[in-house]
Short mmCIF file of C-alpha atoms in Angstrom, two decimals:
data_model
loop_
_atom_site.label_atom_id
_atom_site.label_comp_id
_atom_site.label_asym_id
_atom_site.label_seq_id
_atom_site.Cartn_x
_atom_site.Cartn_y
_atom_site.Cartn_z
CA MET X 660 -0.18 -0.09 0.02
CA ARG X 661 2.94 2.15 0.95
CA LEU X 662 4.46 1.94 -2.67
CA GLN X 663 1.28 2.58 -4.42
CA HIS X 664 0.81 5.56 -2.41
CA LEU X 665 4.28 6.89 -3.11
CA PHE X 666 3.95 5.99 -6.86
CA TYR X 667 0.86 8.36 -7.02
CA LEU X 668 2.05 10.50 -5.07
CA SER X 669 5.06 10.93 -7.42
CA LEU X 670 2.77 11.29 -10.45
CA GLY X 671 0.94 14.00 -8.51
CA VAL X 672 4.18 15.85 -8.03
CA LEU X 673 4.60 15.48 -11.72
CA SER X 674 1.25 16.81 -12.68
CA ILE X 675 2.00 19.99 -10.43
CA SER X 676 5.43 20.52 -11.96
CA SER X 677 4.05 20.15 -15.50
CA CYS X 678 1.47 22.78 -15.07
CA GLY X 679 4.55 24.90 -13.71
CA VAL X 680 6.30 24.48 -16.58
CA THR X 681 3.16 25.63 -19.04
CA LYS X 682 2.61 28.87 -16.90
CA ASN X 683 6.16 29.85 -16.43
CA ALA X 684 8.18 30.61 -19.35
CA ARG X 685 11.41 30.41 -17.50
CA HIS X 686 11.01 26.45 -16.91
CA GLN X 687 12.40 25.99 -20.38
CA GLU X 688 14.98 22.82 -20.91
CA ILE X 689 18.37 23.49 -20.69
CA SER X 690 21.34 21.60 -22.11
CA PHE X 691 22.61 18.16 -20.64
CA ASP X 692 26.06 19.87 -19.68
CA GLU X 693 24.40 22.50 -17.85
CA GLY X 694 21.86 20.72 -16.19
CA ILE X 695 23.77 17.76 -14.80
CA LYS X 696 25.29 19.96 -12.62
CA LYS X 697 22.27 19.96 -10.75
CA ILE X 698 22.52 16.35 -9.80
CA ASN X 699 24.46 16.38 -6.24
CA HIS X 700 23.76 12.61 -5.54
CA VAL X 701 24.20 9.69 -7.56
CA VAL X 702 22.95 6.32 -6.23
CA VAL X 703 23.58 2.93 -7.90
CA ILE X 704 21.52 0.36 -6.79
CA TYR X 705 22.98 -3.00 -8.06
CA MET X 706 20.75 -6.23 -8.29
CA GLU X 707 21.62 -9.52 -9.62
CA ASN X 708 21.20 -11.76 -12.83
CA HIS X 709 18.29 -11.11 -14.43
CA SER X 710 18.02 -10.31 -18.57
CA PHE X 711 15.97 -7.57 -19.96
CA ASP X 712 13.37 -10.26 -21.44
CA ASN X 713 13.28 -12.27 -18.19
CA LEU X 714 11.98 -9.22 -15.96
CA TYR X 715 10.51 -6.63 -18.63
CA GLY X 716 9.76 -8.30 -21.85
CA GLU X 717 6.32 -7.59 -21.37
CA PHE X 718 6.65 -4.20 -20.90
CA LYS X 719 4.68 -2.14 -23.32
CA GLY X 720 6.43 0.24 -25.44
CA ALA X 721 9.62 -1.93 -24.97
CA ASN X 722 11.66 -3.72 -27.39
CA GLY X 723 10.51 -7.20 -25.21
CA ILE X 724 8.92 -10.69 -25.97
CA ALA X 725 5.85 -9.09 -28.07
CA ASN X 726 8.47 -8.30 -30.86
CA VAL X 727 9.33 -11.80 -31.43
CA LYS X 728 7.51 -13.98 -33.72
CA LYS X 729 6.49 -17.52 -33.08
CA GLY X 730 9.23 -19.85 -33.99
CA ASP X 731 11.99 -16.98 -34.05
CA PHE X 732 15.23 -18.25 -31.75
CA LEU X 733 14.28 -21.75 -31.39
CA GLN X 734 16.95 -23.25 -28.82
CA VAL X 735 18.73 -25.80 -30.93
CA ASP X 736 21.14 -28.69 -29.78
CA GLU X 737 25.23 -29.56 -30.14
CA ASN X 738 24.12 -29.96 -33.87
CA GLY X 739 22.18 -27.03 -34.51
CA LYS X 740 19.01 -29.03 -34.52
CA ALA X 741 16.23 -27.37 -33.01
CA TYR X 742 14.74 -28.94 -29.93
CA GLN X 743 10.81 -30.31 -30.10
CA TYR X 744 10.78 -29.24 -26.32
CA LEU X 745 13.27 -27.42 -24.05
CA PRO X 746 15.50 -29.72 -22.32
CA GLU X 747 14.13 -30.56 -19.05
CA ILE X 748 15.13 -28.65 -16.32
CA PRO X 749 17.41 -30.99 -13.80
CA ARG X 750 16.68 -31.49 -10.27
CA ASN X 751 13.22 -29.43 -10.14
CA ASN X 752 10.04 -30.99 -10.48
CA SER X 753 8.13 -27.97 -10.41
CA PHE X 754 8.22 -27.45 -14.26
CA PRO X 755 6.72 -29.88 -16.82
CA THR X 756 9.02 -31.83 -18.97
CA ASN X 757 7.35 -31.08 -22.26
CA LEU X 758 7.52 -27.37 -22.22
CA PRO X 759 7.49 -25.91 -25.65
CA ASN X 760 10.59 -24.55 -27.35
CA GLN X 761 9.72 -20.93 -27.04
CA PHE X 762 9.15 -18.45 -23.99
CA PHE X 763 7.29 -19.38 -21.30
CA ASN X 764 6.08 -17.99 -17.93
CA ILE X 765 7.97 -18.78 -14.98
CA ASP X 766 5.35 -17.56 -12.50
CA GLN X 767 3.09 -20.22 -13.26
CA TYR X 768 5.37 -23.28 -11.79
CA VAL X 769 7.48 -21.20 -9.34
CA PRO X 770 5.41 -18.14 -8.03
CA SER X 771 7.91 -14.94 -7.86
CA ASP X 772 8.21 -15.09 -4.13
CA LYS X 773 10.00 -18.50 -4.53
CA ALA X 774 13.62 -18.90 -5.93
CA THR X 775 14.36 -20.81 -8.97
CA PRO X 776 17.21 -22.81 -9.57
CA ASP X 777 20.48 -20.87 -10.51
CA VAL X 778 21.25 -20.40 -14.26
CA THR X 779 24.59 -20.62 -16.33
CA HIS X 780 25.96 -17.14 -16.67
CA ARG X 781 30.12 -17.07 -17.31
CA PHE X 782 32.47 -15.63 -19.86
CA TYR X 783 32.63 -18.25 -22.40
CA HIS X 784 29.25 -19.62 -22.05
CA ASN X 785 27.43 -16.16 -22.49
CA GLN X 786 29.28 -16.16 -25.97
CA LEU X 787 28.36 -19.58 -26.90
CA GLN X 788 24.37 -19.03 -25.76
CA ILE X 789 24.50 -15.85 -28.16
CA ASN X 790 26.00 -17.73 -30.83
CA GLY X 791 27.14 -15.19 -33.00
CA GLY X 792 24.12 -13.06 -32.97
CA LYS X 793 21.50 -16.11 -33.37
CA MET X 794 20.50 -16.35 -30.02
CA ASP X 795 19.56 -20.00 -29.82
CA LYS X 796 21.93 -21.71 -27.79
CA PHE X 797 20.88 -20.44 -24.05
CA ALA X 798 19.17 -23.73 -23.28
CA LEU X 799 22.15 -25.63 -24.60
CA TYR X 800 25.12 -24.29 -22.69
CA ASN X 801 23.15 -23.96 -19.36
CA ASP X 802 23.10 -26.25 -16.28
CA SER X 803 19.49 -25.48 -15.69
CA LYS X 804 18.79 -26.09 -19.57
CA GLY X 805 15.11 -25.04 -20.54
CA LEU X 806 14.76 -22.47 -17.49
CA ALA X 807 17.00 -20.25 -19.54
CA MET X 808 13.69 -19.39 -21.45
CA GLY X 809 11.44 -18.18 -18.73
CA TYR X 810 10.06 -14.79 -18.14
CA TYR X 811 8.47 -13.22 -15.11
CA ASN X 812 5.19 -11.40 -15.21
CA THR X 813 6.21 -7.70 -15.75
CA GLU X 814 2.97 -6.05 -14.22
CA LYS X 815 3.47 -8.20 -10.88
CA LEU X 816 7.11 -6.93 -10.09
CA PRO X 817 7.41 -4.37 -7.12
CA LEU X 818 9.98 -2.44 -9.18
CA TYR X 819 7.19 -2.22 -11.90
CA PRO X 820 5.75 0.93 -10.58
CA PHE X 821 9.12 3.06 -10.88
CA ALA X 822 9.84 1.61 -14.19
CA LYS X 823 6.47 3.02 -15.44
CA ALA X 824 6.87 5.92 -13.74
CA TYR X 825 10.27 7.00 -14.62
CA ALA X 826 12.77 6.05 -17.34
CA LEU X 827 13.47 2.30 -18.20
CA CYS X 828 15.94 1.79 -20.56
CA ASP X 829 15.42 -1.12 -23.32
CA ASN X 830 18.75 -0.92 -25.20
CA PHE X 831 21.23 -1.22 -22.04
CA PHE X 832 23.76 -4.15 -22.19
CA GLN X 833 26.16 -5.46 -19.56
CA SER X 834 29.55 -4.35 -20.29
CA VAL X 835 31.44 -7.41 -20.38
CA PHE X 836 30.08 -11.16 -21.10
CA GLY X 837 29.61 -13.66 -18.24
CA GLY X 838 28.79 -13.20 -14.45
CA SER X 839 28.68 -11.01 -11.68
CA TYR X 840 32.37 -10.97 -10.38
CA LEU X 841 33.71 -9.71 -13.54
CA ASN X 842 30.95 -7.31 -14.52
CA HIS X 843 31.35 -5.68 -10.70
CA ILE X 844 34.93 -5.04 -11.46
CA TYR X 845 34.63 -3.54 -14.82
CA MET X 846 31.92 -1.49 -13.43
CA ILE X 847 33.92 0.63 -11.37
CA SER X 848 37.21 -0.01 -13.44
CA ALA X 849 36.65 -0.50 -17.29
CA ALA X 850 39.17 -2.71 -16.75
CA ILE X 851 39.89 -6.75 -16.71
CA PRO X 852 41.72 -8.18 -13.83
CA VAL X 853 45.13 -9.58 -14.37
CA TRP X 854 46.62 -12.85 -13.15
CA PRO X 855 49.61 -14.03 -15.17
CA ASP X 856 51.06 -16.65 -12.98
CA ALA X 857 47.48 -18.35 -11.92
CA PRO X 858 47.54 -21.61 -11.03
CA SER X 859 47.53 -24.00 -14.49
CA SER X 860 44.27 -25.83 -13.26
CA MET X 861 42.71 -22.57 -13.28
CA VAL X 862 43.17 -21.74 -17.02
CA ALA X 863 40.85 -22.28 -19.75
CA LYS X 864 41.57 -24.28 -22.90
CA LEU X 865 40.27 -22.96 -26.22
CA ASP X 866 40.58 -24.37 -29.76
CA ALA X 867 42.51 -22.67 -32.60
CA ASN X 868 39.16 -20.59 -33.18
CA GLY X 869 38.70 -19.16 -29.70
CA LYS X 870 36.26 -21.81 -28.78
CA MET X 871 36.06 -23.21 -25.29
CA ILE X 872 37.43 -26.63 -24.64
CA LYS X 873 37.71 -26.43 -20.96
CA ASP X 874 36.68 -23.78 -19.08
CA GLY X 875 38.49 -21.89 -16.58
CA VAL X 876 38.88 -18.42 -14.38
CA VAL X 877 41.66 -17.21 -16.45
CA THR X 878 42.07 -16.81 -20.05
CA PRO X 879 45.08 -18.44 -21.71
CA ASP X 880 46.63 -15.13 -21.60
CA GLY X 881 46.16 -14.16 -18.04
CA TYR X 882 43.06 -12.44 -17.81
CA ALA X 883 40.87 -13.38 -14.49
CA ILE X 884 37.39 -13.57 -16.58
CA ASN X 885 35.17 -16.26 -14.21
CA HIS X 886 34.18 -16.14 -10.66
CA VAL X 887 37.15 -15.85 -8.37
CA LEU X 888 37.39 -14.39 -5.14
CA SER X 889 39.83 -11.52 -3.42
CA ARG X 890 43.27 -12.55 -1.56
CA ASN X 891 42.13 -9.57 0.08
CA LYS X 892 40.00 -9.99 3.75
CA PRO X 893 37.31 -10.57 4.27
CA TYR X 894 37.14 -13.66 2.36
CA PRO X 895 35.32 -17.09 3.79
CA ALA X 896 37.04 -18.98 6.50
CA LYS X 897 39.50 -21.69 5.30
CA SER X 898 39.56 -20.53 2.14
CA ASP X 899 42.78 -21.72 -0.22
CA THR X 900 44.59 -18.13 -0.64
CA SER X 901 46.82 -19.73 -3.55
CA LYS X 902 43.35 -20.05 -5.63
CA LEU X 903 42.54 -16.37 -4.84
CA LEU X 904 43.04 -13.13 -7.12
CA PRO X 905 46.06 -10.90 -6.21
CA SER X 906 45.18 -7.19 -5.68
CA GLN X 907 44.60 -5.42 -8.91
CA THR X 908 46.37 -2.03 -9.24
CA MET X 909 44.75 -0.44 -12.25
CA PRO X 910 42.80 2.94 -11.54
CA THR X 911 38.97 2.78 -10.05
CA ILE X 912 36.46 5.42 -10.50
CA GLY X 913 37.02 5.47 -6.65
CA ASP X 914 40.44 6.37 -6.95
CA ARG X 915 39.31 8.98 -9.38
CA LEU X 916 36.72 10.64 -6.88
CA THR X 917 38.95 10.51 -4.08
CA GLU X 918 41.45 12.74 -6.17
CA LYS X 919 38.93 14.97 -6.69
CA ASN X 920 37.85 15.65 -3.21
CA VAL X 921 34.49 13.79 -4.24
CA SER X 922 32.75 12.32 -1.49
CA TRP X 923 31.66 8.40 -2.28
CA ALA X 924 30.96 5.07 -0.60
CA TRP X 925 30.24 1.64 -1.63
CA TYR X 926 27.56 0.16 0.64
CA SER X 927 27.13 -3.76 0.77
CA GLU X 928 24.54 -5.71 2.97
CA GLY X 929 26.78 -7.58 5.33
CA TRP X 930 29.92 -5.88 5.13
CA ASP X 931 30.17 -4.97 8.70
CA ASP X 932 29.48 -8.68 9.72
CA ALA X 933 31.79 -10.23 7.32
CA VAL X 934 34.53 -7.84 8.40
CA ALA X 935 34.10 -8.96 11.96
CA GLU X 936 34.12 -12.76 10.82
CA ARG X 937 30.59 -13.08 12.21
CA LYS X 938 27.81 -15.12 10.29
CA ASN X 939 26.57 -12.84 7.24
CA ASN X 940 25.02 -12.71 3.90
CA PHE X 941 27.79 -10.59 2.56
CA ALA X 942 28.65 -11.77 -1.29
CA TYR X 943 32.22 -11.39 -1.37
CA ASN X 944 32.44 -11.54 -5.33
CA HIS X 945 30.21 -8.34 -5.47
CA GLU X 946 32.37 -5.95 -3.39
CA PRO X 947 34.79 -4.79 -6.31
CA PHE X 948 36.92 -2.48 -4.34
CA LEU X 949 38.19 -5.57 -2.32
CA TYR X 950 39.95 -6.88 -4.96
CA PHE X 951 42.26 -3.65 -5.26
CA ALA X 952 45.32 -2.56 -3.73
CA ASN X 953 44.07 0.48 -2.99
CA TYR X 954 41.37 -0.93 -0.66
CA GLU X 955 43.27 -3.30 1.11
CA ASP X 956 42.68 -4.13 5.11
CA GLY X 957 44.63 -0.86 6.59
CA LYS X 958 44.79 1.18 3.52
CA GLU X 959 43.02 4.70 3.63
CA GLY X 960 40.85 3.76 0.68
CA ARG X 961 39.02 1.24 3.10
CA LYS X 962 37.22 3.85 4.86
CA HIS X 963 35.14 4.03 1.63
CA MET X 964 33.53 0.77 2.02
CA LYS X 965 30.16 0.67 4.16
CA ASP X 966 27.42 -1.52 5.20
CA GLN X 967 24.21 -1.03 3.43
CA ASN X 968 22.60 -0.20 7.13
CA ASP X 969 25.06 3.27 6.71
CA PHE X 970 23.40 4.12 3.49
CA ILE X 971 19.75 3.67 4.88
CA LYS X 972 20.83 5.83 7.80
CA ALA X 973 22.60 8.47 5.51
CA ALA X 974 19.54 8.33 3.03
CA LYS X 975 17.05 9.09 6.10
CA GLU X 976 19.31 11.50 7.62
CA GLY X 977 19.89 13.59 4.09
CA THR X 978 23.96 13.00 4.67
CA LEU X 979 24.59 11.02 1.36
CA PRO X 980 27.83 11.22 -0.05
CA SER X 981 27.81 12.63 -3.86
CA VAL X 982 28.22 8.99 -5.15
CA SER X 983 26.74 5.80 -3.68
CA PHE X 984 27.01 2.28 -4.93
CA VAL X 985 24.64 -0.22 -2.76
CA LYS X 986 24.98 -4.07 -2.82
CA PRO X 987 22.31 -6.21 -1.39
CA GLY X 988 23.52 -9.41 0.14
CA GLY X 989 22.75 -12.91 -0.68
CA GLY X 990 19.21 -13.80 -0.32
CA ASN X 991 18.11 -10.09 -1.11
CA ASP X 992 19.76 -9.25 -4.72
CA GLU X 993 17.51 -11.35 -6.79
CA HIS X 994 20.14 -13.88 -7.54
CA PRO X 995 18.55 -16.93 -9.01
CA GLY X 996 19.27 -19.95 -6.81
CA SER X 997 19.40 -18.40 -3.43
CA SER X 998 16.92 -15.04 -3.91
CA ALA X 999 13.27 -14.71 -4.79
CA VAL X 1000 12.57 -12.26 -7.00
CA TYR X 1001 9.53 -10.72 -5.06
CA SER X 1002 11.09 -10.15 -1.99
CA SER X 1003 14.61 -9.01 -3.62
CA GLU X 1004 12.85 -6.32 -5.39
CA GLN X 1005 10.56 -5.20 -2.30
CA LEU X 1006 14.03 -4.30 -0.36
CA ALA X 1007 15.08 -2.53 -3.40
CA VAL X 1008 11.66 -0.39 -3.52
CA ASN X 1009 12.77 0.33 0.25
CA LEU X 1010 16.19 1.78 -0.75
CA ILE X 1011 14.80 3.68 -3.55
CA ASN X 1012 12.41 5.04 -1.49
CA ALA X 1013 14.96 6.12 1.46
CA VAL X 1014 16.29 8.42 -1.14
CA LEU X 1015 13.37 9.70 -2.38
CA GLU X 1016 11.74 10.62 1.09
CA GLY X 1017 14.88 11.51 2.22
CA PRO X 1018 16.02 15.26 2.36
CA ASN X 1019 18.74 14.71 -0.29
CA ALA X 1020 15.69 13.89 -2.81
CA LYS X 1021 15.69 17.18 -4.48
CA ASP X 1022 18.97 16.55 -6.33
CA ALA X 1023 19.25 12.76 -6.42
CA LEU X 1024 19.43 10.65 -8.81
CA VAL X 1025 19.11 6.53 -8.63
CA ILE X 1026 19.90 4.39 -11.30
CA LEU X 1027 18.81 0.91 -10.38
CA THR X 1028 20.26 -1.93 -12.87
CA TYR X 1029 21.59 -5.38 -12.84
CA ASP X 1030 25.10 -6.62 -12.70
CA GLU X 1031 24.32 -9.35 -15.73
CA PHE X 1032 21.92 -11.55 -17.74
CA GLY X 1033 21.91 -14.47 -15.08
CA GLY X 1034 22.04 -17.10 -17.96
CA PHE X 1035 18.45 -16.01 -18.80
CA PHE X 1036 17.49 -15.74 -22.62
CA ASP X 1037 17.36 -12.07 -24.32
CA HIS X 1038 16.50 -11.60 -27.87
CA VAL X 1039 18.46 -8.64 -28.77
CA ASN X 1040 21.99 -9.40 -29.82
CA PRO X 1041 24.48 -7.43 -28.11
CA PRO X 1042 26.59 -4.99 -29.99
CA VAL X 1043 30.39 -5.88 -30.66
CA VAL X 1044 32.80 -3.55 -29.32
CA ASP X 1045 35.90 -5.47 -28.22
CA ARG X 1046 36.82 -8.81 -27.09
CA TRP X 1047 34.97 -8.80 -24.03
CA GLY X 1048 31.49 -7.36 -24.69
CA PRO X 1049 29.18 -6.17 -24.36
CA GLY X 1050 27.41 -8.96 -23.11
CA SER X 1051 23.47 -9.75 -23.04
CA ARG X 1052 20.87 -6.83 -22.43
CA ILE X 1053 19.75 -6.17 -18.88
CA PRO X 1054 17.35 -4.12 -17.29
CA ALA X 1055 17.73 -0.15 -16.17
CA ILE X 1056 15.72 2.11 -14.59
CA VAL X 1057 16.47 6.01 -14.02
CA ILE X 1058 14.56 7.50 -11.18
CA GLY X 1059 14.18 11.02 -9.46
CA PRO X 1060 13.31 14.31 -10.09
CA PHE X 1061 15.60 14.79 -13.39
CA ALA X 1062 14.72 11.31 -14.88
CA LYS X 1063 12.23 11.76 -17.80
CA ARG X 1064 8.71 10.61 -17.07
CA GLY X 1065 7.02 7.76 -18.04
CA VAL X 1066 9.32 6.94 -20.92
CA VAL X 1067 10.95 4.00 -22.68
CA ASP X 1068 14.48 5.33 -23.50
CA HIS X 1069 15.58 3.13 -26.65
CA THR X 1070 19.08 4.84 -26.39
CA PRO X 1071 22.14 2.45 -26.55
CA TYR X 1072 23.63 2.25 -22.90
CA GLU X 1073 25.71 -0.38 -21.17
CA THR X 1074 27.02 -0.57 -17.53
CA VAL X 1075 29.79 1.73 -17.93
CA SER X 1076 27.42 4.34 -18.85
CA ILE X 1077 27.24 4.48 -15.20
CA LEU X 1078 30.91 5.58 -14.96
CA SER X 1079 30.28 7.75 -17.94
CA PHE X 1080 27.50 9.71 -16.11
CA ILE X 1081 29.68 9.94 -12.82
CA GLU X 1082 32.97 11.43 -14.90
CA LYS X 1083 31.00 13.64 -17.00
CA ARG X 1084 29.12 15.34 -13.61
CA TRP X 1085 32.26 15.65 -11.78
CA GLY X 1086 34.82 16.37 -14.38
CA ILE X 1087 36.91 13.48 -14.28
CA GLU X 1088 39.06 11.96 -16.96
CA PRO X 1089 37.55 8.61 -18.51
CA LEU X 1090 39.43 5.23 -17.31
CA ALA X 1091 39.17 3.78 -20.68
CA GLU X 1092 37.93 3.70 -24.23
CA ARG X 1093 35.15 2.03 -23.14
CA ASP X 1094 33.48 4.50 -20.94
CA ARG X 1095 34.86 7.62 -22.57
CA LYS X 1096 32.56 6.50 -25.78
CA ALA X 1097 29.59 5.37 -23.35
CA ASN X 1098 26.09 7.45 -23.51
CA PRO X 1099 26.27 9.14 -19.95
CA PHE X 1100 22.41 8.38 -20.28
CA ARG X 1101 21.58 11.58 -22.06
CA ASN X 1102 18.25 10.78 -23.00
CA ALA X 1103 16.99 9.37 -19.75
CA LEU X 1104 17.25 12.90 -18.22
CA VAL X 1105 15.61 16.28 -18.46
CA PHE X 1106 16.74 19.38 -16.98
CA LYS X 1107 14.64 22.88 -16.61
#
């Protein structure tokens, strides 16, 4: 009821604001480069593992599953032959064994307040699933098989009212192929971690054409591209540190913000408990600054790594830093296998409302997005930029007083559009070519 109230309240404020524009000629739109300076608080809420089609495929006006004709993107086996039925979803009897070879609604078998099995989302697998743009091997290269073709009822999602009221981006791609760890690190650095002397057992093997023969954490030329934890504490007890990634030294957006004396923090649920070695739901591979030398225990940069409770307190008190990254913990982040979509999104709604109801709301921008596609099908072939990506299309919602209202923004964006926006706002030199060229949400915002 509270969410519904806030939703209609926001529309009411909009109506008043719109009337003000028509009555006052001084309220003309101003340029993006000038208007962006009005935003003094950026909040990035980073959820987990869902493609655009999986969550917003039914959203009216978006490029979703309604644009897919029956018979398009039939999933195929290793010989390129279309399955009669989607491959059976293993270890779960909630789903029928004769699902048609097409999209299907997950809610009718596993409601959104229950967790589904996890779905395969790794660096090489993501590329094999895309299959050169044919988008027809998501079920084949997947431990959960046919589950990859499932989607949720969009209008029943707790975040749907925000997507409808503000700007939903339907052409937003994860910047790099694969899973959570790599996309988190790329989001703050626009760089791929390196591990030139990784244990040989962790190195992938490829054929002459670059196709995976054996999966691994590290590429043959020394880039750490699949799930691995940091050698910097905290890490799970009894970890084999020889198989943990050494500290990285390339620059991050945190370094750049600090150099500019711009306040910022990365807020993780469970962080305080993890540091104190108490039982926790902290996701060790979801705290990207933990992988960098400047943020090792005892370093000055460590003060920017905080608990999600600190974010909620700061939002309510109006003491948010200029840039906030917020990361829900395990069980609350929408990650299939461990989290339910519905309850995770309810918590995301609370995070958004903490900002919109707080003293910093008037000059805040909230960007809610996902780290990666989670192994779920999406019908849009990602653009080809470089060896690393972009990977699959994911949802992104731009929220706040400067977000466009009730629009679907079809502009091409990617994860490092977030970096591009932060750099543009605070006059920071881009970290790499990818963020230099990424669109900083120009068409999702309006300034008057």
